[in-house]
Tab-separated table of C-alpha atoms in Angstrom:
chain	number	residue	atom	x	y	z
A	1	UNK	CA	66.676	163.199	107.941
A	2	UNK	CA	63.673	162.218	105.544
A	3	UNK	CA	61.119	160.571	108.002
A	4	UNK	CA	58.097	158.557	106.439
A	5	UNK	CA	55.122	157.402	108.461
A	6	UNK	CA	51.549	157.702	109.297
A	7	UNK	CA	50.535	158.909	112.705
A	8	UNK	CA	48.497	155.980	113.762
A	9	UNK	CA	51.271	153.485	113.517
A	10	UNK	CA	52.715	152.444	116.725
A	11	UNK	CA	56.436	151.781	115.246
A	12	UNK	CA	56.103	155.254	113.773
A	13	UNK	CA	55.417	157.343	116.648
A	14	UNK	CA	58.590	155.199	118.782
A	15	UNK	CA	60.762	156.830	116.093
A	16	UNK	CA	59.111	160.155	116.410
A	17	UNK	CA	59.760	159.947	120.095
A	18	UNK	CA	62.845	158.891	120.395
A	19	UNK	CA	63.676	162.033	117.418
A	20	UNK	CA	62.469	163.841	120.390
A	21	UNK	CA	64.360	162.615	123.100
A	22	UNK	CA	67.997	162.650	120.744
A	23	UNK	CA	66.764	166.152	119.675
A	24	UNK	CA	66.766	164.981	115.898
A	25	UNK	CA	65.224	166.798	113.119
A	26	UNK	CA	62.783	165.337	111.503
A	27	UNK	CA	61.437	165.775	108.107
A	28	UNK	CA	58.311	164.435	108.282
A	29	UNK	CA	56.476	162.449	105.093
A	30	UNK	CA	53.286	161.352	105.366
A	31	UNK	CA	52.256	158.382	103.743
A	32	UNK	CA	48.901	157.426	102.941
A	33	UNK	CA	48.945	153.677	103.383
A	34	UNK	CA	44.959	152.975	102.254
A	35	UNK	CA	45.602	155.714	99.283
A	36	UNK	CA	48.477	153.319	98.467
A	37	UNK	CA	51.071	155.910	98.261
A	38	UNK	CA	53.795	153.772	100.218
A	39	UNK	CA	53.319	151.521	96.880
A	40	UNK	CA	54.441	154.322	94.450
A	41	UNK	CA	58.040	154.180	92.640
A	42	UNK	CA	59.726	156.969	93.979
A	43	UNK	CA	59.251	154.982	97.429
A	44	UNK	CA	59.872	151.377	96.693
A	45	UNK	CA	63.064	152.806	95.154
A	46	UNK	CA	64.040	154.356	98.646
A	47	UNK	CA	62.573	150.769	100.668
A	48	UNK	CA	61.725	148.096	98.522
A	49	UNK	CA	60.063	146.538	101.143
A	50	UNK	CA	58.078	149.893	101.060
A	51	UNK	CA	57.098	149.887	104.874
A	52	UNK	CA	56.571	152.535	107.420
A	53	UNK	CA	58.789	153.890	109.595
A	54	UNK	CA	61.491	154.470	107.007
A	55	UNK	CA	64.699	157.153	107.673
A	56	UNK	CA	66.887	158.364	104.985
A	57	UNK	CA	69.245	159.813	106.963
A	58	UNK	CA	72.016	161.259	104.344
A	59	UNK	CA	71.346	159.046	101.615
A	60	UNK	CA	70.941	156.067	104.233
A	61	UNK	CA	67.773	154.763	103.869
A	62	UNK	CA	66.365	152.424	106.873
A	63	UNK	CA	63.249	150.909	107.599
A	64	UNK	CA	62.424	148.365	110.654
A	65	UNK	CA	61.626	150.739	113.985
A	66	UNK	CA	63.817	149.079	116.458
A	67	UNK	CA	65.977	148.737	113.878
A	68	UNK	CA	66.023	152.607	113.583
A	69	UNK	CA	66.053	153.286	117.189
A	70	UNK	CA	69.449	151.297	117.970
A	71	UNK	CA	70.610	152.995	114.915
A	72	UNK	CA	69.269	156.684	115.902
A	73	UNK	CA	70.686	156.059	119.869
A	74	UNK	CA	73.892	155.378	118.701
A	75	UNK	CA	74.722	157.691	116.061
A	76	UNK	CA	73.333	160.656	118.094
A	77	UNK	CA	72.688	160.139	121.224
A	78	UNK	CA	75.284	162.019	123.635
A	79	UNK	CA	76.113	159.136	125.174
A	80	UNK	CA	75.017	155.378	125.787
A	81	UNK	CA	72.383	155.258	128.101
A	82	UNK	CA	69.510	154.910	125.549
A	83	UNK	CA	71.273	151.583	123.923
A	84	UNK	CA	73.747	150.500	126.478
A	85	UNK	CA	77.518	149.567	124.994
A	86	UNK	CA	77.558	146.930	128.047
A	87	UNK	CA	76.864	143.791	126.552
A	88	UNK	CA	74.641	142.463	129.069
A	89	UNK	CA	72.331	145.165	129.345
A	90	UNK	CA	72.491	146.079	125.251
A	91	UNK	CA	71.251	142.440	125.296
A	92	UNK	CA	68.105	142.703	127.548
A	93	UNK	CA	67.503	146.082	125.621
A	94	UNK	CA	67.435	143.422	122.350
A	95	UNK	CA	65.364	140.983	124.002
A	96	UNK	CA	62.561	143.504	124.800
A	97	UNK	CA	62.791	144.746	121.260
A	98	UNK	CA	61.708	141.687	119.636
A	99	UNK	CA	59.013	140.647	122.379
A	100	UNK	CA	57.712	143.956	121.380
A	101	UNK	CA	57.494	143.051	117.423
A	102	UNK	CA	57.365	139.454	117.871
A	103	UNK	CA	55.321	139.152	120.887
A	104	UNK	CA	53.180	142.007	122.005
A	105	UNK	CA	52.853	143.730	118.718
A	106	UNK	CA	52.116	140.721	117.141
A	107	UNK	CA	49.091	139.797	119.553
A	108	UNK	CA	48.151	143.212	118.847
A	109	UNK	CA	48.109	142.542	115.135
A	110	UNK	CA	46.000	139.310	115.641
A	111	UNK	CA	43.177	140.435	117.650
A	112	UNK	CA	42.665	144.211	117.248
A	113	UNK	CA	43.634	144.720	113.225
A	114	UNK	CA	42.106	141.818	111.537
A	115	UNK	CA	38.983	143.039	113.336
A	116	UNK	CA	39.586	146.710	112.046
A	117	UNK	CA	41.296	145.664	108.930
A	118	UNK	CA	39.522	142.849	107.756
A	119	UNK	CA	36.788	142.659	109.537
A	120	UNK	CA	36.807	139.924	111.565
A	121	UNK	CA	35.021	139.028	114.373
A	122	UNK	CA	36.790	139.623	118.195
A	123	UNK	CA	38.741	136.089	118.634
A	124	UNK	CA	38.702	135.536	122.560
A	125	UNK	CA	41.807	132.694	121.781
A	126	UNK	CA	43.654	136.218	120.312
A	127	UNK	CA	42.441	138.061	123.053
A	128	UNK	CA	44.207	135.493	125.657
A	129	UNK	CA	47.766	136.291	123.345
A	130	UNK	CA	47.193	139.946	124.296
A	131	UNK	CA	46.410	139.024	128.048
A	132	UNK	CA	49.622	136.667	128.183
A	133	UNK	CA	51.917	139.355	126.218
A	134	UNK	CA	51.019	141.902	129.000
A	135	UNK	CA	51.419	139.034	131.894
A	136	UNK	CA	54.891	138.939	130.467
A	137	UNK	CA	55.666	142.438	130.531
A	138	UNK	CA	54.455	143.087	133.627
A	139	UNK	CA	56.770	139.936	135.137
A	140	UNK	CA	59.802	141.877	133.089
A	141	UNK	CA	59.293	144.792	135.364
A	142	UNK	CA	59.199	143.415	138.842
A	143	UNK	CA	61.263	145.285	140.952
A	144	UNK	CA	62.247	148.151	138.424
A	145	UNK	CA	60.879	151.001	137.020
A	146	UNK	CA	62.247	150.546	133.038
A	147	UNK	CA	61.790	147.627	130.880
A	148	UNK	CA	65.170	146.846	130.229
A	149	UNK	CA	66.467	147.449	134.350
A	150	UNK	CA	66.798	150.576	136.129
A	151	UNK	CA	67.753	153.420	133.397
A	152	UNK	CA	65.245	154.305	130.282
A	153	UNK	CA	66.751	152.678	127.101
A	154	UNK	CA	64.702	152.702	123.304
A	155	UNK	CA	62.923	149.280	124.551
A	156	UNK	CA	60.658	151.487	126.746
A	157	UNK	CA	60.197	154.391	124.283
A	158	UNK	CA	59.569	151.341	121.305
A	159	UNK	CA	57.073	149.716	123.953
A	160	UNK	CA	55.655	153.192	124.932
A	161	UNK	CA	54.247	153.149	121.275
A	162	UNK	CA	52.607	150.013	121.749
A	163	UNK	CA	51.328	149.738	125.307
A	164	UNK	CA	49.638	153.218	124.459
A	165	UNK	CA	48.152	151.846	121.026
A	166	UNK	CA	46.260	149.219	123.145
A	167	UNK	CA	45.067	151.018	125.693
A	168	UNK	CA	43.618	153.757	122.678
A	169	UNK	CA	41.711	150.402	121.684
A	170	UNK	CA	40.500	149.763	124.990
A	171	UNK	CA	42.896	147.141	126.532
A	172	UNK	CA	42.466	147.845	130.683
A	173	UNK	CA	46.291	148.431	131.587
A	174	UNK	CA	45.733	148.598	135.111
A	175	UNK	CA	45.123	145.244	135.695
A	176	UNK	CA	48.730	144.630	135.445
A	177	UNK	CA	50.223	146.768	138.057
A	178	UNK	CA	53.609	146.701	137.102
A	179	UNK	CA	53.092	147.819	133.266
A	180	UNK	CA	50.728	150.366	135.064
A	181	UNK	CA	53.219	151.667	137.217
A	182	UNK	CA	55.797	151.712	134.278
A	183	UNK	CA	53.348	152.921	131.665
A	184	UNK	CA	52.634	156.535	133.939
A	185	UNK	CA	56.346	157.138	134.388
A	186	UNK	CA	57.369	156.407	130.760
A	187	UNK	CA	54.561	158.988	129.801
A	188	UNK	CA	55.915	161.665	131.885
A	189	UNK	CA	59.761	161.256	130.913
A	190	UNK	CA	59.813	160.318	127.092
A	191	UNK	CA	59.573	163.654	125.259
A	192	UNK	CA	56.866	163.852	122.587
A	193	UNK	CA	54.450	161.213	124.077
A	194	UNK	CA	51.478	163.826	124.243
A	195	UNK	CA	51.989	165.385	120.965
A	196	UNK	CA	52.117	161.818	119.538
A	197	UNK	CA	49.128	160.551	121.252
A	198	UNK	CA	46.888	163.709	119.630
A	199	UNK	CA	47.973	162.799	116.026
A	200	UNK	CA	47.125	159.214	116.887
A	201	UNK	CA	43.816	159.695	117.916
A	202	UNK	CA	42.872	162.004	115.477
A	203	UNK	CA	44.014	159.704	112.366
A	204	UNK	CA	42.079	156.869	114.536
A	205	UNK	CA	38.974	159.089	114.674
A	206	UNK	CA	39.091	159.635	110.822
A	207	UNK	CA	39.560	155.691	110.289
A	208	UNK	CA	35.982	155.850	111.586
A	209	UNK	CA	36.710	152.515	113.767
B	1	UNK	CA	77.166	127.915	128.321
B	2	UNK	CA	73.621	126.154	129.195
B	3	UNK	CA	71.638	125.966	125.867
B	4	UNK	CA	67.831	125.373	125.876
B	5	UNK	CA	66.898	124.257	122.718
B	6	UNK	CA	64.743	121.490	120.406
B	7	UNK	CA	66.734	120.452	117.639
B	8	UNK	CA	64.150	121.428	114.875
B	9	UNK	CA	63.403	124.726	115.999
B	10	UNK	CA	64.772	127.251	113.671
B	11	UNK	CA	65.861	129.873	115.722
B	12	UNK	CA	68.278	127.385	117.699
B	13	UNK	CA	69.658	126.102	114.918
B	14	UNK	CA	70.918	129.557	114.058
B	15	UNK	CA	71.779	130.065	117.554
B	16	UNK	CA	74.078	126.461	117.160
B	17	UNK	CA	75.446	128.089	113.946
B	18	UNK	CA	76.588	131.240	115.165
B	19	UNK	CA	78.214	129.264	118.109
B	20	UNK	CA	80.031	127.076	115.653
B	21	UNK	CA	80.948	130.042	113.904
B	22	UNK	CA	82.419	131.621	117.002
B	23	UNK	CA	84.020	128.193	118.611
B	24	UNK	CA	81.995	129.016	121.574
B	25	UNK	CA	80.595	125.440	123.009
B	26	UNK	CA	77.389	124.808	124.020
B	27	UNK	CA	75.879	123.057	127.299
B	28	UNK	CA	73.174	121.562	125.022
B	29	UNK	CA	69.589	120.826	127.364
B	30	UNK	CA	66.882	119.541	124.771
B	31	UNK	CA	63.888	120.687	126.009
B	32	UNK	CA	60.393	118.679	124.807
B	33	UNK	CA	57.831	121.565	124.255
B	34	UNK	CA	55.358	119.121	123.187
B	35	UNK	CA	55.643	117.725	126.668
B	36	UNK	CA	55.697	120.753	128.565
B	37	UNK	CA	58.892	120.898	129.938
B	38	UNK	CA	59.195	124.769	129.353
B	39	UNK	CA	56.361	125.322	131.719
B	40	UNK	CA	57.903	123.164	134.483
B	41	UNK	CA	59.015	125.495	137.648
B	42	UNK	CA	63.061	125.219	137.011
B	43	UNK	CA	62.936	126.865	133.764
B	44	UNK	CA	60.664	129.726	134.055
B	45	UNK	CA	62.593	130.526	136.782
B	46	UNK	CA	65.326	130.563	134.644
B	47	UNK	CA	63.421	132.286	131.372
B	48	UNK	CA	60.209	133.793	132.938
B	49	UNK	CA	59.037	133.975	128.953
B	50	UNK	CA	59.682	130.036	129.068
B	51	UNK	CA	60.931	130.375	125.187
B	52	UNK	CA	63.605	128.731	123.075
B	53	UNK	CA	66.336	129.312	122.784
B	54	UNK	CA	67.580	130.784	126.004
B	55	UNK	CA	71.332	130.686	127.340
B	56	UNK	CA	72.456	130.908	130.336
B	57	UNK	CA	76.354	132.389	130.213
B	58	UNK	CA	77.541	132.169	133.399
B	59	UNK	CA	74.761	133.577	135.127
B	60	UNK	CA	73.810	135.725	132.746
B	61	UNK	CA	70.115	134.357	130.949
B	62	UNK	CA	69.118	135.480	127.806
B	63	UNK	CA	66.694	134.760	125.209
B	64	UNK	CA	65.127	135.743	121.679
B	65	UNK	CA	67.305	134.227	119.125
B	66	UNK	CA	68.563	137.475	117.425
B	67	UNK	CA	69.108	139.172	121.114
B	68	UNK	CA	71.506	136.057	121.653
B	69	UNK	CA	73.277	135.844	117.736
B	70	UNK	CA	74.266	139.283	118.366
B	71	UNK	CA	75.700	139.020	121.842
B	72	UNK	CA	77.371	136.131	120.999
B	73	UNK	CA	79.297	137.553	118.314
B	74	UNK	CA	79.741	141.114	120.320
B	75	UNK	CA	81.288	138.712	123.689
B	76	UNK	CA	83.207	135.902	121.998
B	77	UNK	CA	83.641	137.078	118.137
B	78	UNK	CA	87.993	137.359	117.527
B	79	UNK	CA	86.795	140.057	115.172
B	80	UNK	CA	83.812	142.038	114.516
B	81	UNK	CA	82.865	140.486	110.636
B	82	UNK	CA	79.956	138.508	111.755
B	83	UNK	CA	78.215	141.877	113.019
B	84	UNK	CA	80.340	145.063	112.074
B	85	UNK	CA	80.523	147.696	114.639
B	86	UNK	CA	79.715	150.151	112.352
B	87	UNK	CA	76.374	151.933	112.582
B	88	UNK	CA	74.837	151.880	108.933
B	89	UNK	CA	76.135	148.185	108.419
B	90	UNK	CA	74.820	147.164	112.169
B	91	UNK	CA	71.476	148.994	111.085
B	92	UNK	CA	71.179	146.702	108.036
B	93	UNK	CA	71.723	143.614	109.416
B	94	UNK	CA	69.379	144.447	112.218
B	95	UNK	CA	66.646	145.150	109.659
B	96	UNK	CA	67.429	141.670	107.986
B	97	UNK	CA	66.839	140.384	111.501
B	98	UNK	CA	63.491	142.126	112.005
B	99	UNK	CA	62.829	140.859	108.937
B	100	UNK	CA	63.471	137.353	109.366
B	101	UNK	CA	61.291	137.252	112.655
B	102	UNK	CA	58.328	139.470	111.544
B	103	UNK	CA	57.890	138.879	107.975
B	104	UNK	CA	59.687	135.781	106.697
B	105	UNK	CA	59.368	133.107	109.308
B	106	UNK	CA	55.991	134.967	110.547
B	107	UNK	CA	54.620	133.746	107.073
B	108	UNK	CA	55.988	130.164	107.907
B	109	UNK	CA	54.016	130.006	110.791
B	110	UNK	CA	50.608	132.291	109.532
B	111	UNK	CA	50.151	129.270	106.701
B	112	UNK	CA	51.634	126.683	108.116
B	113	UNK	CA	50.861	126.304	111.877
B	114	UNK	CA	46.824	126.461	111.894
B	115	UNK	CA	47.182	123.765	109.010
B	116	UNK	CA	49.465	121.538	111.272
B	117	UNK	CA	48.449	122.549	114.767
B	118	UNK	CA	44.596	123.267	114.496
B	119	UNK	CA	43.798	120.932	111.192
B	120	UNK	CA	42.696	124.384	109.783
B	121	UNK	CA	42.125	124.842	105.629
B	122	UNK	CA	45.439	126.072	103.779
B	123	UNK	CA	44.633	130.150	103.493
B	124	UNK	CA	45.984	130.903	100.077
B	125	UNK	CA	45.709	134.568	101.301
B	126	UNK	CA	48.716	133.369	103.457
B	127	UNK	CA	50.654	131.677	101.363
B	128	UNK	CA	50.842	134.920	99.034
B	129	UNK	CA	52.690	136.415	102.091
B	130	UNK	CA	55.028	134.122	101.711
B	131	UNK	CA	55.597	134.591	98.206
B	132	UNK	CA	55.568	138.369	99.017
B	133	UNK	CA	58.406	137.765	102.020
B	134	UNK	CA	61.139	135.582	99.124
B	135	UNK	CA	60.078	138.204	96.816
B	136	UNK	CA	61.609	140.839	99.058
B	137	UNK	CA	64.980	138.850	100.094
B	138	UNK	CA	65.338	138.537	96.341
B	139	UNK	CA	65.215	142.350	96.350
B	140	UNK	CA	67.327	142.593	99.043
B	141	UNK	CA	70.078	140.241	97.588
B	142	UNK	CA	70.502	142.108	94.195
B	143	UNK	CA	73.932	142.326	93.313
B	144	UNK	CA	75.027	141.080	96.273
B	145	UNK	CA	76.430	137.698	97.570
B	146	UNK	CA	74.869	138.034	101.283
B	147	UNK	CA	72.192	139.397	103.288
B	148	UNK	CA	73.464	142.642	104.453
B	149	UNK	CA	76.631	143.162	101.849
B	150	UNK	CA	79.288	141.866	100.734
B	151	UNK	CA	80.353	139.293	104.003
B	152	UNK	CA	78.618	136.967	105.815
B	153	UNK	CA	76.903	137.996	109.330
B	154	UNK	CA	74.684	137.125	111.216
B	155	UNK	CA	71.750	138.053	109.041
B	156	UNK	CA	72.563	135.191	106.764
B	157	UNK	CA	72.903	132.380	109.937
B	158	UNK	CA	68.996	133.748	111.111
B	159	UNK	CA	67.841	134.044	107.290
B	160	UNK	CA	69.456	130.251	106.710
B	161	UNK	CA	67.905	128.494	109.667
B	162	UNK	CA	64.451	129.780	108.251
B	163	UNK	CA	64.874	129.329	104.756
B	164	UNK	CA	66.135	126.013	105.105
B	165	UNK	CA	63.034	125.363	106.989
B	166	UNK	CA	60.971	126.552	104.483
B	167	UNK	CA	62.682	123.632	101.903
B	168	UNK	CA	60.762	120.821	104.235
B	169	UNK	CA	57.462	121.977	102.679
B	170	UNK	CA	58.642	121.255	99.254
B	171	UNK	CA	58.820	125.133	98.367
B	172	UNK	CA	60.615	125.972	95.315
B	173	UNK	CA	63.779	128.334	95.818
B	174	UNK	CA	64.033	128.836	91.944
B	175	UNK	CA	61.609	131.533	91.701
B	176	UNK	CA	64.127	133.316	93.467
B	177	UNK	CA	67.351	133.211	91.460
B	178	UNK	CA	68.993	135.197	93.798
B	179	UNK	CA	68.010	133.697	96.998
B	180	UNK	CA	68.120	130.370	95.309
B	181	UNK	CA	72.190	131.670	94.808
B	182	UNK	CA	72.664	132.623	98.278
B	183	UNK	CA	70.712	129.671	99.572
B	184	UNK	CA	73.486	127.392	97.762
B	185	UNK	CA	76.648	129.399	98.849
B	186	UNK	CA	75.227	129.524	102.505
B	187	UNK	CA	75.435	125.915	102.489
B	188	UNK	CA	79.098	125.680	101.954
B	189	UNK	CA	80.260	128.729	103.999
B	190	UNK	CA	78.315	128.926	107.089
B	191	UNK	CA	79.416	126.806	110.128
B	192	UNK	CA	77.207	124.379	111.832
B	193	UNK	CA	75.243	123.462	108.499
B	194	UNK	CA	75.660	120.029	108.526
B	195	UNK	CA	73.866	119.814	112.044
B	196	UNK	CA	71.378	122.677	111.040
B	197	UNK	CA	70.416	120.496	108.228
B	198	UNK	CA	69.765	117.390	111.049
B	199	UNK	CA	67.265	119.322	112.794
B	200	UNK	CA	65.445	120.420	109.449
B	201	UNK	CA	65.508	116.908	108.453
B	202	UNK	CA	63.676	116.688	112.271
B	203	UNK	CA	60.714	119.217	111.107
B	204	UNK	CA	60.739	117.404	107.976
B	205	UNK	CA	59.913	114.004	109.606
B	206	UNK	CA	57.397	115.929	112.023
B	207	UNK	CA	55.798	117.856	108.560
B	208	UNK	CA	55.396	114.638	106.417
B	209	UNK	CA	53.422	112.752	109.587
B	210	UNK	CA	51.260	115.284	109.166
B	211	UNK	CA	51.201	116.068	105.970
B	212	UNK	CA	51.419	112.906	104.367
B	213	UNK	CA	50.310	113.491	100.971
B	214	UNK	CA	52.912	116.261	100.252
């Protein structure tokens, strides 16, 4: 399975996780996104919308992360804990999915990269998105230990990738005990965190932020 | 079925589709955002996230538009078409989904809202994303009739209750012949447009009062 990312992005390390935790092979690509290489032919051919994470997994290309987790958890996974068949809980697993990309990511994207990116000034009104986001999350996980109820699922390993992207930016975690609390279990018991974490902070380093 | 919803909002109206599409009837509850009745104590009980649209299924609350299309269509569908149990073609639409939400209707709200909401310049920066976003659904629709293949899912409800929305602002389909083709067909085959129309015609009123001029 082709595998094309960069290891700073968030989205890309949840796939590279979860690859862990279904024991999937991986062969990695990296893409330069500031040397414009996700913008090259040979790639737009495989995703037109030329983003990172993309899979080709046997000629199947796919792009999207969560996307690529559902698809990942229930093409391999031995059986359906990561991505529940019950419809209830497969739906709470798809709610926390999009607050991720539509909700946390997204305050993530409007306060900490248009600083880094496009060098903005800090925006306090963003910085109250981020706050709220994580008030959210940590309401999510009264009374249980996993973001989607009581069993780990690919909405903690996609929010692993996030939560840990903000606090490698600064964002105080522990002032939300219940995303603390979640965030040092989820560490210990979704394989490839660590290694993950390294690459991240060395391709942040080199970013000189 | 308890539906919290405002008749304008795009992601209910595909959420009112879908449920036409399934015969599933809705327990329709307007709720006023713009006079705080999400924040009132009943329904963040209810939806601690205090978004719309949320359900309430016997019990069972859920929210985030595209978490609720697709259980909707897994719970009450007589068949699977809408959102094929198989992998690759679940994958896809799912991607069209992600799509819709962080790309599409995210560049909807990036140029639009500070221009309605905070009285903010138009950022022509934004309004290239959008360009970029019906530039990639073009893509996307190449040789095909719908979103994610050759039948219509669930991807196409989402992707019509934003593109409709985007037709309030006066922006031109034609530059995209082939969403400009699927945006017509859509129309005719998809359940629930007639009403999804109403509540576009409901942003519509809400745009022109503030944008007057366009």
């Amino acid at each position: 399975m082709d595998f094309y990312y960069a290891p700073a992005s968030a989205p890309c390390r949840a796939i590279l996780m979860a690859a862990k935790t279904l024991g999937i092979e991986l062969n990695k690509k990296l893409l330069s996104l500031p040397e414009g290489e996700h913008l090259k032919p040979e790639f737009v051919k495989i995703n037109p919308q030329h983003t990172i994470p993309t899979i080709v997994d046997n000629g199947f290309a796919l792009w999207e992360s969560r996307a690529i987790l559902v698809y990942l958890a229930q093409k391999f996974g031995k059986d359906d804990s990561l991505f529940p068949k019950d419809l209830q809980k497969q739906a709470v697993v798809n709610q926390r999915l999009y607050f991720d990309s539509g909700v946390l990511m997204k305050a993530f994207a409007d306060y900490y990269v248009v600083q880094y990116l496009l060098k903005q000034p800090a925006d306090p009104e963003k910085f109250k998105k981020c706050e709220e986001a994580f008030s959210f999350f940590n309401t999510f996980l009264e009374g249980q230990l996993y973001a989607a109820g009581d069993k780990l699922t690919v909405a903690d390993i996609s929010l692993l990738a996030s939560v840990s992207t903000f606090e490698a930016l600064g964002f105080k975690i522990s002032e939300y005990p219940n995303v603390d609390k979640w965030y040092a279990n989820a560490k210990k018991v979704i394989p490839g965190f660590a290694e993950t974490w390294e690459s991240m902070q060395e391709a942040l380093a080199n970013l000189k932020l | 079925m308890d539906f919290y919803y405002l008749a304008g909002s795009a992601p209910c109206r595909a959420v009112i589709m879908t449920a036409k599409a399934l015969g599933v009837e809705l327990n329709k509850k307007v709720l006023n955002l713009m006079e705080g009745e999400h924040l009132k104590p009943e329904f963040v009980k209810i939806n601690p996230q205090h978004t719309i649209p949320t359900i309430v299924d016997d019990g069972f609350v859920l929210w985030e538009s595209r978490a609720i299309l697709v259980y909707l269509v897994e719970k009450y569908g007589k068949d699977d078409s809408l959102y094929p149990k198989d992998p690759e073609q679940q994958a896809v639409i799912n991607q069209r989904l992600y799509f819709d939400m962080g790309t599409l209707y995210k560049s909807f709200a990036d140029y639009y809202y500070p221009q309605l909401m905070y009285n903010k310049p138009a950022d022509p920066e934004a309004y290239k994303k959008i360009q970029d976003a019906f530039g990639f659904l073009n893509t996307f629709l190449e040789g095909q009739d719908y979103m994610a293949g050759s039948q219509l899912t669930i991807a196409d409800i989402s992707l019509l209750a934003t593109v409709s929305t985007f037709t309030v602002t006066g922006f031109q389909l034609s530059d995209y012949p082939n969403v400009e083709k699927w945006y017509e067909n859509a129309q005719t085959v998809t359940p629930g447009w007639d009403e999804n129309w109403e509540g576009v015609l409901e942003t519509k009123k809400w745009f022109e009062a503030k944008f007057p001029s366009k």
